[in-house]
Amino acid sequence: MSRKFAIALSFSFLLHIVLAAVLLMGDFDSEPKVAPKVVQVQTIQATIVDKSKIEAQVNKIKQKKLDDAKQLKDLEQQVASARVKRAKEEKRIKALERQRKKKLLEKKAADSAAKKALSKANAAEKIRKQKEEEQKIAEQATADAKAKRLKEEIAAKKADDLLKKKAAERKRKEQEAQERARQQEMLEQQMAEEMAVRQQARYQQTMSEVGRFTALIRQTIQGNLITDRSTMEGKSCKLTISLAPSGFVTNVVIGKGDQVVCSASKTAIYKAGTLPVSKDPEVFKEMRTISLTVVPEF
């Protein structure tokens, strides 16, 4: 309503300004004035004013003034009505404002009571949640301790089983090692025995060959020996002969014995030059340096 009143008031003010401007522009009740003559070089013009048009214009303005007056009156009535309505509205608004303030106070009181109740409830809920949390923590701690103890028991059992397994494995390996050592010892002993038997057999064979070649060497010496029964009979000479792999005599050392027999035997050996020897390296090794006793045969 206040807005409508302001619009009406503005319109009325504008209307009054327009009317005042019209009235100041001329007197419509007097006769119309004749425009002054204007003299120009060689030209005279006269302006004839149509009186009927002016009167029509004046009547139109007067009618407008009446319409504006009526409109102004209507506006004033509307303004008065608006003022009454505004007064009623302000009264109603004040009543509503009192009710609002009253309700606001009631709401504040209710909110305060609710806030206190909520605070109390929140405190109680907080205590409940705290106790519940403490219980959960205690239960979790118990569960963790139980789980830890179970885990430790499992770990201890695994460690014990592992130790037992390792001990059994170590014992098994020790037994296997002992058995392998025993078998290895038996095998080595058997191989040693077999080797000894083979070596003995080989040695016997070698010595047999050495003996055979020694006999051949002795026969060769006897074949080249110049004998004299009167000086050599019943006498002998021990000799040590060094031989090359080819049987070539490299040296002859006279040992104990008769000088005549020894001298004749040495001569017989060098006369032969080469004595019988084995091509077997092992046999030759045993007879590279050979000792024998020469007994002249008659």
Coordinates of C-alpha atoms in Angstrom, one line a residue:
M1 CA 0.0 0.0 0.0
S2 CA 2.8 2.4 0.8
R3 CA 4.2 1.9 -2.7
K4 CA 0.8 2.7 -4.4
F5 CA 0.6 5.8 -2.3
A6 CA 4.0 7.0 -3.3
I7 CA 3.1 6.4 -7.0
A8 CA -0.1 8.4 -6.7
L9 CA 1.6 11.2 -4.9
S10 CA 4.3 11.4 -7.6
F11 CA 1.7 11.4 -10.3
S12 CA -0.3 14.2 -8.6
F13 CA 2.8 16.3 -8.2
L14 CA 3.7 15.9 -11.9
L15 CA 0.1 16.8 -12.9
H16 CA 0.2 20.0 -10.9
I17 CA 3.5 21.0 -12.6
V18 CA 2.0 20.4 -16.0
L19 CA -1.1 22.5 -15.2
A20 CA 1.0 25.3 -13.9
A21 CA 3.1 25.3 -17.0
V22 CA 0.0 25.5 -19.2
L23 CA -1.5 28.4 -17.2
L24 CA 1.8 30.3 -17.4
M25 CA 1.9 30.0 -21.2
G26 CA -1.1 32.2 -21.8
D27 CA -4.5 33.7 -20.9
F28 CA -7.2 31.6 -22.6
D29 CA -10.1 33.9 -21.7
S30 CA -8.8 37.0 -23.6
E31 CA -8.9 37.5 -27.3
P32 CA -6.0 36.0 -29.2
K33 CA -3.3 38.3 -29.9
V34 CA -2.3 39.2 -33.5
A35 CA 1.2 38.3 -34.2
P36 CA 3.3 41.4 -35.0
K37 CA 4.0 42.2 -38.5
V38 CA 7.3 41.3 -39.8
V39 CA 8.7 43.6 -42.5
Q40 CA 11.2 42.1 -44.9
V41 CA 12.7 43.5 -48.0
Q42 CA 10.1 43.4 -50.7
T43 CA 8.0 40.8 -48.7
I44 CA 5.0 41.2 -46.3
Q45 CA 3.4 38.2 -44.8
A46 CA 0.4 38.1 -42.4
T47 CA -0.5 35.2 -40.2
I48 CA -4.2 34.7 -39.5
V49 CA -4.9 32.7 -36.4
D50 CA -7.8 30.4 -36.5
K51 CA -9.7 31.3 -33.4
S52 CA -11.8 28.1 -33.4
K53 CA -8.7 26.0 -33.1
I54 CA -7.4 27.9 -30.2
E55 CA -10.8 27.6 -28.4
A56 CA -10.8 23.9 -29.1
Q57 CA -7.4 23.7 -27.7
V58 CA -8.4 25.7 -24.6
N59 CA -11.4 23.5 -24.1
K60 CA -9.3 20.5 -24.4
I61 CA -7.0 21.8 -21.8
K62 CA -9.8 22.8 -19.5
Q63 CA -11.3 19.3 -19.9
K64 CA -8.0 17.9 -19.1
K65 CA -7.8 20.0 -16.0
L66 CA -11.2 18.7 -14.9
D67 CA -10.1 15.2 -15.6
D68 CA -6.9 15.7 -13.7
A69 CA -8.8 17.2 -10.8
K70 CA -11.1 14.2 -10.7
Q71 CA -8.1 11.9 -11.0
L72 CA -6.3 13.8 -8.3
K73 CA -9.4 13.5 -6.1
D74 CA -9.5 9.8 -6.8
L75 CA -5.9 9.6 -6.0
E76 CA -6.4 11.5 -2.7
Q77 CA -9.2 9.2 -1.8
Q78 CA -6.9 6.2 -2.6
V79 CA -4.2 7.8 -0.5
A80 CA -6.6 8.3 2.4
S81 CA -7.8 4.7 2.0
A82 CA -4.3 3.6 1.8
R83 CA -3.4 5.4 5.0
V84 CA -6.2 3.8 6.8
K85 CA -5.2 0.4 5.5
R86 CA -1.6 1.1 6.3
A87 CA -2.6 2.1 9.9
K88 CA -4.6 -1.1 10.2
E89 CA -1.7 -3.0 8.7
E90 CA 0.8 -1.4 11.0
K91 CA -1.4 -2.3 13.9
R92 CA -1.7 -5.8 12.7
I93 CA 2.0 -5.9 12.1
K94 CA 2.7 -4.7 15.6
A95 CA 0.3 -7.3 17.0
L96 CA 2.1 -9.9 14.9
E97 CA 5.4 -8.6 16.1
R98 CA 4.3 -8.9 19.7
Q99 CA 3.2 -12.4 19.0
R100 CA 6.5 -13.1 17.2
K101 CA 8.5 -11.7 20.1
K102 CA 6.4 -13.7 22.6
K103 CA 6.8 -16.8 20.5
L104 CA 10.5 -16.0 20.1
L105 CA 10.8 -15.8 23.9
E106 CA 8.9 -19.0 24.3
K107 CA 11.1 -20.6 21.6
K108 CA 14.2 -19.3 23.3
A109 CA 13.0 -20.8 26.6
A110 CA 12.1 -24.1 24.8
D111 CA 15.4 -24.0 23.0
S112 CA 17.3 -23.4 26.2
A113 CA 15.4 -26.2 27.9
A114 CA 16.0 -28.4 24.9
K115 CA 19.7 -27.4 24.8
K116 CA 20.1 -28.3 28.5
A117 CA 18.3 -31.5 27.9
L118 CA 20.3 -32.2 24.8
S119 CA 23.5 -31.2 26.7
K120 CA 22.6 -33.6 29.5
A121 CA 21.7 -36.3 26.9
N122 CA 24.9 -35.6 25.1
A123 CA 26.9 -35.9 28.3
A124 CA 25.1 -39.1 29.1
E125 CA 25.7 -40.4 25.6
K126 CA 29.3 -39.3 25.8
I127 CA 29.7 -41.2 29.0
R128 CA 28.0 -44.2 27.5
K129 CA 30.1 -44.1 24.4
Q130 CA 33.2 -43.6 26.5
K131 CA 32.3 -46.7 28.6
E132 CA 31.5 -48.6 25.4
E133 CA 34.8 -47.5 23.9
E134 CA 36.6 -48.5 27.0
Q135 CA 34.9 -51.9 26.9
K136 CA 35.8 -52.3 23.3
I137 CA 39.4 -51.4 24.0
A138 CA 39.5 -53.9 26.9
E139 CA 37.9 -56.6 24.7
Q140 CA 40.3 -55.8 21.9
A141 CA 43.2 -55.9 24.3
T142 CA 42.0 -59.2 25.6
A143 CA 41.5 -60.5 22.1
D144 CA 45.0 -59.2 21.0
A145 CA 46.6 -60.8 24.1
K146 CA 44.9 -64.0 23.3
A147 CA 45.8 -63.9 19.7
K148 CA 49.4 -63.0 20.6
R149 CA 49.6 -65.9 23.1
L150 CA 48.1 -68.2 20.5
K151 CA 50.6 -66.9 17.9
E152 CA 53.5 -67.4 20.3
E153 CA 52.3 -70.9 21.1
I154 CA 52.1 -71.7 17.4
A155 CA 55.5 -70.1 16.8
A156 CA 56.9 -72.0 19.8
K157 CA 55.4 -75.3 18.5
K158 CA 56.7 -74.6 15.0
A159 CA 60.2 -73.8 16.5
D160 CA 60.1 -77.0 18.6
D161 CA 58.9 -79.1 15.6
L162 CA 61.7 -77.5 13.5
L163 CA 64.3 -78.2 16.2
K164 CA 63.1 -81.8 16.4
K165 CA 63.0 -82.1 12.6
K166 CA 66.5 -80.6 12.4
A167 CA 67.8 -82.9 15.2
A168 CA 66.2 -85.9 13.4
E169 CA 67.7 -84.7 10.1
R170 CA 71.1 -84.1 11.7
K171 CA 71.0 -87.6 13.3
R172 CA 69.9 -89.1 10.0
K173 CA 72.7 -87.3 8.2
E174 CA 75.2 -88.4 10.9
Q175 CA 74.1 -92.0 10.6
E176 CA 74.3 -91.7 6.8
A177 CA 77.7 -90.1 7.1
Q178 CA 78.8 -92.9 9.5
E179 CA 77.4 -95.5 7.2
R180 CA 79.1 -93.9 4.2
A181 CA 82.3 -93.6 6.2
R182 CA 82.0 -97.3 7.2
Q183 CA 81.3 -98.3 3.7
Q184 CA 84.1 -96.1 2.4
E185 CA 86.5 -97.6 4.9
M186 CA 85.4 -101.1 4.0
L187 CA 85.8 -100.2 0.3
E188 CA 89.2 -98.6 0.9
Q189 CA 90.2 -101.6 3.0
Q190 CA 89.0 -103.9 0.3
M191 CA 90.7 -101.9 -2.4
A192 CA 93.9 -101.8 -0.3
E193 CA 93.7 -105.5 0.2
E194 CA 93.1 -106.0 -3.5
M195 CA 95.9 -103.6 -4.3
A196 CA 98.2 -105.4 -1.8
V197 CA 97.3 -108.7 -3.4
R198 CA 97.8 -107.2 -6.9
Q199 CA 101.0 -105.5 -5.8
Q200 CA 102.2 -108.7 -4.1
A201 CA 101.3 -110.7 -7.2
R202 CA 103.0 -108.1 -9.4
Y203 CA 106.0 -108.0 -7.1
Q204 CA 106.3 -111.7 -7.2
Q205 CA 105.9 -111.6 -10.9
T206 CA 108.5 -108.9 -11.1
M207 CA 110.9 -110.6 -8.8
S208 CA 110.3 -113.8 -10.7
E209 CA 111.2 -111.9 -13.9
V210 CA 114.2 -110.3 -12.2
G211 CA 115.3 -113.8 -11.0
R212 CA 114.9 -115.1 -14.6
F213 CA 116.9 -112.3 -16.1
T214 CA 119.5 -112.6 -13.3
A215 CA 119.9 -116.2 -14.2
L216 CA 120.3 -115.2 -17.9
I217 CA 122.9 -112.6 -16.9
R218 CA 124.7 -115.2 -14.9
Q219 CA 124.7 -117.6 -17.8
T220 CA 126.0 -114.8 -20.1
I221 CA 128.8 -114.2 -17.6
Q222 CA 129.6 -117.9 -17.4
G223 CA 129.6 -118.1 -21.2
N224 CA 132.3 -115.4 -21.4
L225 CA 134.2 -116.4 -18.2
I226 CA 137.7 -117.9 -18.7
T227 CA 138.1 -120.5 -15.9
D228 CA 141.1 -122.2 -14.3
R229 CA 140.1 -125.1 -12.1
S230 CA 143.4 -125.0 -10.2
T231 CA 143.0 -121.4 -9.2
M232 CA 139.2 -120.9 -9.2
E233 CA 137.6 -124.2 -8.0
G234 CA 135.6 -123.7 -4.9
K235 CA 135.9 -119.9 -5.1
S236 CA 133.4 -117.1 -5.9
C237 CA 133.0 -113.4 -6.3
K238 CA 130.1 -111.0 -5.5
L239 CA 129.5 -108.3 -8.1
T240 CA 127.2 -105.2 -8.4
I241 CA 126.3 -104.4 -12.0
S242 CA 124.8 -101.1 -13.2
L243 CA 122.7 -101.4 -16.5
A244 CA 121.1 -99.1 -19.0
P245 CA 117.5 -99.9 -20.2
S246 CA 119.1 -101.4 -23.3
G247 CA 121.1 -103.9 -21.1
F248 CA 124.4 -102.0 -21.7
V249 CA 126.8 -102.4 -18.8
T250 CA 127.6 -99.0 -17.4
N251 CA 129.5 -100.0 -14.3
V252 CA 130.8 -103.1 -12.4
V253 CA 131.7 -102.9 -8.7
I254 CA 133.6 -105.8 -7.3
G255 CA 132.5 -107.0 -3.8
K256 CA 133.7 -109.7 -1.6
G257 CA 135.3 -112.8 -3.1
D258 CA 138.3 -114.3 -4.7
Q259 CA 140.4 -111.8 -6.5
V260 CA 141.2 -114.1 -9.5
V261 CA 137.4 -115.0 -9.9
C262 CA 136.4 -111.3 -9.5
S263 CA 138.9 -110.1 -12.1
A264 CA 137.8 -112.9 -14.5
S265 CA 134.1 -112.2 -13.9
K266 CA 134.6 -108.4 -14.5
T267 CA 136.4 -109.1 -17.7
A268 CA 133.6 -111.6 -18.8
I269 CA 131.0 -108.9 -18.2
Y270 CA 132.7 -106.2 -20.2
K271 CA 133.4 -108.7 -22.9
A272 CA 129.7 -109.4 -23.2
G273 CA 129.0 -105.6 -23.3
T274 CA 125.3 -106.0 -23.2
L275 CA 123.4 -108.2 -20.7
P276 CA 119.8 -109.5 -21.0
V277 CA 117.2 -107.1 -19.4
S278 CA 113.4 -106.9 -19.3
K279 CA 111.5 -104.4 -21.5
D280 CA 109.0 -104.1 -18.6
P281 CA 109.9 -100.8 -16.8
E282 CA 108.9 -102.2 -13.4
V283 CA 111.0 -105.2 -13.9
F284 CA 113.9 -103.1 -15.2
K285 CA 113.6 -100.8 -12.3
E286 CA 114.3 -103.7 -9.9
M287 CA 117.3 -104.8 -11.9
R288 CA 118.8 -101.4 -13.0
T289 CA 121.4 -102.2 -10.3
I290 CA 121.8 -105.9 -9.8
S291 CA 123.9 -107.8 -7.4
L292 CA 124.9 -111.4 -8.0
T293 CA 127.5 -113.9 -7.1
V294 CA 129.6 -115.6 -9.8
V295 CA 130.8 -119.2 -9.1
P296 CA 132.9 -120.6 -11.9
E297 CA 131.6 -123.8 -13.4
F298 CA 133.9 -126.5 -14.7

